[in-house]
Amino acid sequence: MSRAPLCSMLLLSLLLLFSAYNAPSSAMDCNPDDRDALLMVKAELGHPVRLSSWLPSTNCCAWDPAVFCNQAGRITGLALFSLGAVSTPVPTALGELTALEILQVDSVPGLSGPIPASFGNLTRLLDLDINGTSISGPVPSFLAGATNLSTLVIANSKLAGPIPGSLASLPNLRYVDLSGNMLTGAIPRGLLHGSFRFLLLSNNQLTGEIPADYGDGDVDTLDLSHNWFTGDPSPFLFDITKPTVKIDLSWNELEFDMTEVRFPHHLRFLDLSHNRIRGGVAKSLMDVKLEHFDVSYNDLCGEIPAGRFMSEHGADCYAHNKCLCGTPLPPCNSTGMSS
């Protein structure tokens, strides 16, 4: 399962949790300004059938899909998904929902244009999750004003340009997914904070070296695959004591000697394929129980370490290297090369 849909499901679950704790009583109507903003959102989206329950004379806290309010009747959670043949820019009226803490937009491929500047009004946002749209333009730097933001997902869309360094000022930001766009330039330093951190930037056009600070702290997942990263990240990304569970650096231009690298014991997913990695397969991998492992299409050479968890990796994991040999590849000859 890909990370973007997983994040979407987690946020939808969080929205449902909001409904349990923040829903107003049946006698309490929603805030009239919030209702007006939602009706404007509906109009800007072209009145999709999916939003047919959004009627002026009804309580907007009960509208479907996924409108959630707090005890004061303010809208704190909104999920827009599967809206049919919508073909329109991102509604500016979303920025009028100033109490919004969770905003999810999923599988609306006709939604286009840049993130409107009105989103700068959403200073209470905790989670912004936009996935599967045609949203274009830059990653909005004005989101740096949402100082509580912990999750930023704008994935599988058409964003372009650099990742703004101003996002590093968000003190609670721990989950960033900007994968599947057309972003360029280097990764800003210090985007992630706190514990249980995720950085997903795959399938972009990012360049430069991976900043060393992404090897610090409690990083669970690092997916930088399908970019143009260069350099040697091994001194700061890999150590047996690190808590990292997933590292995907495949399809880049990374260069380092793998022989003495000590991979984290907690690691469950490691993909270093399609790079320029040299040396031998690290012996430290014998102690790492990997569910996914791939070092194919590199410049590795020598005998593959045997024993313990190495037996779980097939020949495809090592394909198209310089001169690897030994199980599961053909045996080595007296010079340590494949015969």
Coordinates of C-alpha atoms in Angstrom, one line a residue:
M1 CA 0.0 0.0 0.0
S2 CA 1.4 3.4 -1.0
R3 CA 2.0 6.0 1.7
A4 CA -0.4 8.7 0.2
P5 CA -3.5 6.5 0.4
L6 CA -2.5 5.3 3.8
C7 CA -2.1 8.9 5.0
S8 CA -5.6 9.7 3.6
M9 CA -7.2 6.8 5.5
L10 CA -5.5 7.9 8.7
L11 CA -6.7 11.4 8.3
L12 CA -10.3 10.2 7.5
S13 CA -10.1 8.2 10.7
L14 CA -9.0 11.3 12.5
L15 CA -11.9 13.2 11.0
L16 CA -14.3 10.5 12.3
L17 CA -12.7 10.8 15.7
F18 CA -13.3 14.5 15.5
S19 CA -17.0 13.8 14.9
A20 CA -17.2 11.8 18.2
Y21 CA -15.6 14.5 20.3
N22 CA -16.5 17.8 18.5
A23 CA -20.0 17.3 17.1
P24 CA -22.5 19.9 18.4
S25 CA -25.8 18.8 19.9
S26 CA -28.7 18.3 17.6
A27 CA -30.2 21.6 18.7
M28 CA -27.1 23.5 17.8
D29 CA -26.7 24.9 14.3
C30 CA -23.5 25.5 12.6
N31 CA -21.8 28.9 12.5
P32 CA -23.6 31.0 9.8
D33 CA -20.4 32.4 8.3
D34 CA -19.0 28.8 8.0
R35 CA -22.3 27.8 6.3
D36 CA -22.0 30.6 3.8
A37 CA -18.3 29.7 3.1
L38 CA -19.3 26.0 2.4
L39 CA -22.1 27.1 0.1
M40 CA -19.6 29.2 -1.8
V41 CA -17.2 26.2 -1.9
K42 CA -20.1 24.2 -3.4
A43 CA -20.8 26.9 -6.0
E44 CA -17.1 27.2 -6.9
L45 CA -17.0 23.5 -7.5
G46 CA -19.9 23.7 -9.9
H47 CA -22.6 22.3 -7.6
P48 CA -21.5 18.6 -7.8
V49 CA -24.1 16.0 -7.1
R50 CA -22.0 14.6 -4.2
L51 CA -22.7 17.8 -2.3
S52 CA -26.5 17.8 -2.9
S53 CA -27.2 17.7 0.9
W54 CA -25.5 21.1 1.3
L55 CA -28.6 23.2 1.5
P56 CA -28.9 26.8 3.0
S57 CA -31.8 25.9 5.3
T58 CA -30.1 23.0 7.0
N59 CA -27.5 22.5 9.7
C60 CA -24.1 22.4 7.9
C61 CA -22.6 20.3 10.7
A62 CA -24.8 17.4 9.4
W63 CA -23.8 17.8 5.8
D64 CA -22.3 14.9 3.9
P65 CA -19.6 14.2 3.0
A66 CA -17.5 14.7 6.1
V67 CA -18.3 18.0 7.6
F68 CA -17.4 18.1 11.3
C69 CA -17.9 20.8 13.9
N70 CA -16.8 21.6 17.4
Q71 CA -19.1 22.4 20.3
A72 CA -19.4 26.0 19.2
G73 CA -20.7 25.0 15.8
R74 CA -17.5 26.0 14.0
I75 CA -16.3 23.7 11.2
T76 CA -13.1 22.0 12.2
G77 CA -12.9 19.2 9.8
L78 CA -13.8 18.8 6.1
A79 CA -13.2 16.0 3.6
L80 CA -13.9 16.3 -0.1
F81 CA -13.5 13.2 -2.2
S82 CA -14.9 11.5 -5.3
L83 CA -16.8 14.6 -6.4
G84 CA -17.4 13.3 -10.0
A85 CA -16.7 15.4 -13.1
V86 CA -15.5 18.5 -11.3
S87 CA -13.3 20.7 -13.5
T88 CA -12.5 23.9 -11.6
P89 CA -9.8 25.7 -9.7
V90 CA -9.3 25.2 -6.0
P91 CA -12.2 27.0 -4.3
T92 CA -10.9 30.2 -2.6
A93 CA -13.8 30.0 -0.2
L94 CA -12.1 27.2 1.6
G95 CA -9.9 29.9 3.1
E96 CA -12.9 31.4 4.8
L97 CA -13.3 28.4 7.1
T98 CA -11.0 29.9 9.6
A99 CA -11.5 27.3 12.4
L100 CA -10.6 24.5 10.1
E101 CA -8.0 22.0 11.6
I102 CA -8.2 19.1 9.1
L103 CA -8.8 19.5 5.4
Q104 CA -8.7 16.5 3.1
V105 CA -9.2 16.6 -0.7
D106 CA -8.8 13.2 -2.3
S107 CA -9.4 11.8 -5.8
V108 CA -10.6 15.0 -7.5
P109 CA -8.5 14.9 -10.7
G110 CA -10.3 17.9 -12.3
L111 CA -9.3 20.2 -9.4
S112 CA -6.7 22.5 -10.9
G113 CA -4.8 25.8 -10.5
P114 CA -2.6 26.9 -7.6
I115 CA -3.4 26.7 -3.9
P116 CA -5.2 30.0 -3.4
A117 CA -3.7 32.7 -1.2
S118 CA -6.9 32.5 1.0
F119 CA -5.4 29.3 2.5
G120 CA -3.1 31.7 4.4
N121 CA -6.2 32.4 6.7
L122 CA -6.2 28.7 7.9
T123 CA -3.9 29.4 10.7
R124 CA -5.4 26.6 12.9
L125 CA -4.6 23.8 10.4
L126 CA -3.2 20.6 11.9
D127 CA -3.5 18.4 8.8
L128 CA -3.7 19.3 5.1
D129 CA -4.1 16.3 2.9
I130 CA -4.5 16.9 -0.9
N131 CA -4.0 13.8 -3.1
G132 CA -4.9 12.9 -6.7
T133 CA -5.7 16.3 -8.2
S134 CA -4.4 18.5 -11.0
I135 CA -3.3 21.3 -8.6
S136 CA -0.3 23.2 -10.1
G137 CA 1.9 26.1 -9.2
P138 CA 4.4 26.3 -6.3
V139 CA 4.3 24.7 -2.9
P140 CA 2.6 27.5 -1.0
S141 CA 5.0 29.3 1.3
F142 CA 2.1 31.0 3.1
L143 CA 1.4 27.7 4.8
A144 CA 4.2 28.7 7.1
G145 CA 1.6 30.8 8.9
A146 CA -0.2 27.6 10.0
T147 CA 2.1 27.2 13.0
N148 CA 0.2 24.0 14.3
L149 CA 0.6 22.2 11.0
S150 CA 1.8 18.6 11.6
T151 CA 0.9 16.9 8.4
L152 CA 1.4 18.4 4.9
V153 CA 0.4 16.2 2.0
I154 CA 0.0 17.6 -1.6
A155 CA 0.7 14.5 -3.5
N156 CA 0.1 13.1 -7.0
S157 CA -0.6 16.5 -8.5
K158 CA 1.2 19.0 -10.7
L159 CA 3.2 21.2 -8.3
A160 CA 6.3 22.7 -9.7
G161 CA 9.3 24.8 -8.5
P162 CA 11.3 24.5 -5.3
I163 CA 10.1 23.4 -1.8
P164 CA 10.1 26.7 0.2
G165 CA 12.5 26.8 3.0
S166 CA 10.0 28.8 5.1
L167 CA 8.2 25.5 5.9
A168 CA 11.1 24.6 8.1
S169 CA 9.8 27.2 10.6
L170 CA 6.7 25.1 11.4
P171 CA 7.6 23.6 14.8
N172 CA 5.2 20.7 14.7
L173 CA 5.6 19.5 11.1
R174 CA 6.5 15.8 11.2
Y175 CA 4.8 14.3 8.1
V176 CA 5.6 15.8 4.6
D177 CA 4.4 14.1 1.4
L178 CA 5.0 16.0 -1.8
S179 CA 5.5 12.9 -3.9
G180 CA 4.3 12.6 -7.5
N181 CA 4.8 16.2 -8.6
M182 CA 7.3 18.1 -10.7
L183 CA 9.3 19.8 -7.9
T184 CA 12.8 21.0 -8.6
G185 CA 15.8 22.2 -6.6
A186 CA 17.3 21.0 -3.4
I187 CA 15.5 19.8 -0.2
P188 CA 15.5 22.5 2.4
R189 CA 17.1 21.7 5.7
G190 CA 15.1 21.1 8.8
L191 CA 11.6 20.4 7.4
L192 CA 10.8 17.7 10.0
H193 CA 10.4 18.1 13.7
G194 CA 9.2 16.1 16.7
S195 CA 9.0 12.3 16.8
F196 CA 7.8 9.7 14.3
R197 CA 8.8 11.7 11.2
F198 CA 8.0 11.0 7.5
L199 CA 9.5 12.6 4.4
L200 CA 8.1 11.4 1.1
L201 CA 9.4 13.3 -2.0
S202 CA 9.4 10.5 -4.6
N203 CA 8.8 11.0 -8.3
N204 CA 9.9 14.6 -8.6
Q205 CA 12.9 16.3 -10.2
L206 CA 14.8 17.2 -7.1
T207 CA 18.6 17.6 -7.2
G208 CA 21.6 18.2 -5.0
E209 CA 22.7 16.3 -1.9
I210 CA 20.4 15.0 0.9
P211 CA 20.9 17.3 3.9
A212 CA 22.5 15.6 6.8
D213 CA 19.8 16.6 9.3
Y214 CA 17.4 14.0 7.8
G215 CA 19.6 11.5 9.5
D216 CA 18.9 13.0 12.9
G217 CA 16.0 12.3 15.3
D218 CA 13.1 9.9 15.1
V219 CA 12.8 9.4 11.3
D220 CA 10.4 6.5 10.5
T221 CA 10.2 6.8 6.7
L222 CA 12.4 8.4 4.1
D223 CA 11.3 8.0 0.5
L224 CA 13.3 10.1 -2.0
S225 CA 13.1 7.7 -4.9
H226 CA 12.9 8.7 -8.6
N227 CA 14.8 12.1 -8.3
W228 CA 18.3 13.2 -9.2
F229 CA 20.0 13.3 -5.8
T230 CA 23.8 13.0 -5.7
G231 CA 26.5 12.6 -3.1
D232 CA 27.0 10.1 -0.2
P233 CA 24.2 10.0 2.5
S234 CA 25.5 6.9 4.2
P235 CA 27.4 8.5 7.1
F236 CA 24.3 10.1 8.5
L237 CA 21.4 8.0 7.2
F238 CA 22.7 4.5 8.3
D239 CA 23.5 3.3 11.7
I240 CA 22.4 0.2 13.6
T241 CA 20.8 2.3 16.4
K242 CA 18.6 4.5 14.2
P243 CA 14.8 3.9 14.4
T244 CA 14.2 4.2 10.7
V245 CA 11.8 1.6 9.2
K246 CA 11.7 2.5 5.5
I247 CA 14.4 4.0 3.3
D248 CA 13.9 4.2 -0.5
L249 CA 16.6 6.1 -2.4
S250 CA 16.2 4.2 -5.6
W251 CA 16.5 5.8 -9.1
N252 CA 18.9 8.6 -8.1
E253 CA 22.6 9.3 -8.8
L254 CA 24.0 8.5 -5.3
E255 CA 27.6 7.3 -5.0
F256 CA 29.1 5.6 -1.9
D257 CA 31.0 2.5 -0.8
M258 CA 28.5 0.1 0.8
T259 CA 31.0 -2.4 2.2
E260 CA 31.2 -1.1 5.8
V261 CA 27.8 0.5 6.0
R262 CA 25.9 -0.4 9.2
F263 CA 22.2 -0.6 8.4
P264 CA 19.6 0.1 11.1
H265 CA 18.3 -3.1 12.8
H266 CA 14.7 -1.7 12.8
L267 CA 14.8 -1.3 9.0
R268 CA 12.1 -3.3 7.1
F269 CA 12.2 -1.7 3.7
L270 CA 15.5 -0.8 1.9
D271 CA 15.7 0.1 -1.8
L272 CA 19.0 1.5 -3.1
S273 CA 18.5 0.3 -6.7
H274 CA 19.4 2.3 -9.8
N275 CA 22.3 4.3 -8.3
R276 CA 26.1 4.3 -8.5
I277 CA 26.8 2.4 -5.3
R278 CA 30.1 0.5 -5.2
G279 CA 32.0 -1.9 -3.0
G280 CA 30.5 -5.0 -1.6
V281 CA 27.2 -5.9 -0.1
A282 CA 27.4 -4.9 3.6
K283 CA 27.7 -7.7 6.1
S284 CA 25.5 -5.7 8.5
L285 CA 22.5 -6.7 6.4
M286 CA 22.7 -10.3 7.8
D287 CA 21.2 -8.9 11.0
V288 CA 18.4 -6.9 9.4
K289 CA 15.0 -8.7 8.7
L290 CA 14.0 -6.8 5.5
E291 CA 10.6 -7.3 4.0
H292 CA 11.7 -5.5 0.8
F293 CA 15.4 -5.3 -0.3
D294 CA 16.8 -4.2 -3.6
V295 CA 20.4 -3.1 -4.6
S296 CA 20.1 -3.9 -8.3
Y297 CA 21.5 -1.7 -11.0
N298 CA 24.6 -0.5 -9.1
D299 CA 28.4 -1.1 -9.3
L300 CA 28.6 -3.6 -6.4
C301 CA 31.2 -6.4 -6.6
G302 CA 32.4 -9.4 -4.6
E303 CA 30.8 -12.2 -2.7
I304 CA 27.3 -11.7 -1.2
P305 CA 27.3 -12.3 2.6
A306 CA 25.6 -15.5 3.6
G307 CA 23.6 -16.6 6.6
R308 CA 20.8 -15.3 8.9
F309 CA 18.4 -13.0 7.0
M310 CA 20.3 -13.0 3.7
S311 CA 18.7 -16.2 2.6
E312 CA 15.4 -14.4 2.2
H313 CA 16.6 -12.3 -0.7
G314 CA 16.4 -13.6 -4.3
A315 CA 18.6 -13.0 -7.3
D316 CA 16.5 -10.1 -8.6
C317 CA 17.6 -8.1 -5.5
Y318 CA 21.2 -8.1 -6.9
A319 CA 20.7 -8.0 -10.6
H320 CA 22.8 -5.8 -13.0
N321 CA 25.7 -5.1 -10.7
K322 CA 29.4 -5.0 -11.6
C323 CA 30.6 -8.4 -10.4
L324 CA 28.5 -9.8 -7.5
C325 CA 28.7 -13.6 -6.8
G326 CA 27.6 -16.2 -4.3
T327 CA 24.1 -17.3 -3.2
P328 CA 21.6 -16.5 -4.7
L329 CA 23.8 -15.7 -7.7
P330 CA 26.3 -18.0 -9.3
P331 CA 29.2 -19.1 -7.1
C332 CA 32.4 -17.1 -6.9
N333 CA 35.6 -18.2 -8.5
S334 CA 39.0 -18.0 -6.8
T335 CA 39.3 -14.2 -7.4
G336 CA 36.0 -13.5 -5.7
M337 CA 34.2 -12.9 -9.0
S338 CA 31.3 -14.9 -10.5
S339 CA 32.4 -17.8 -12.5

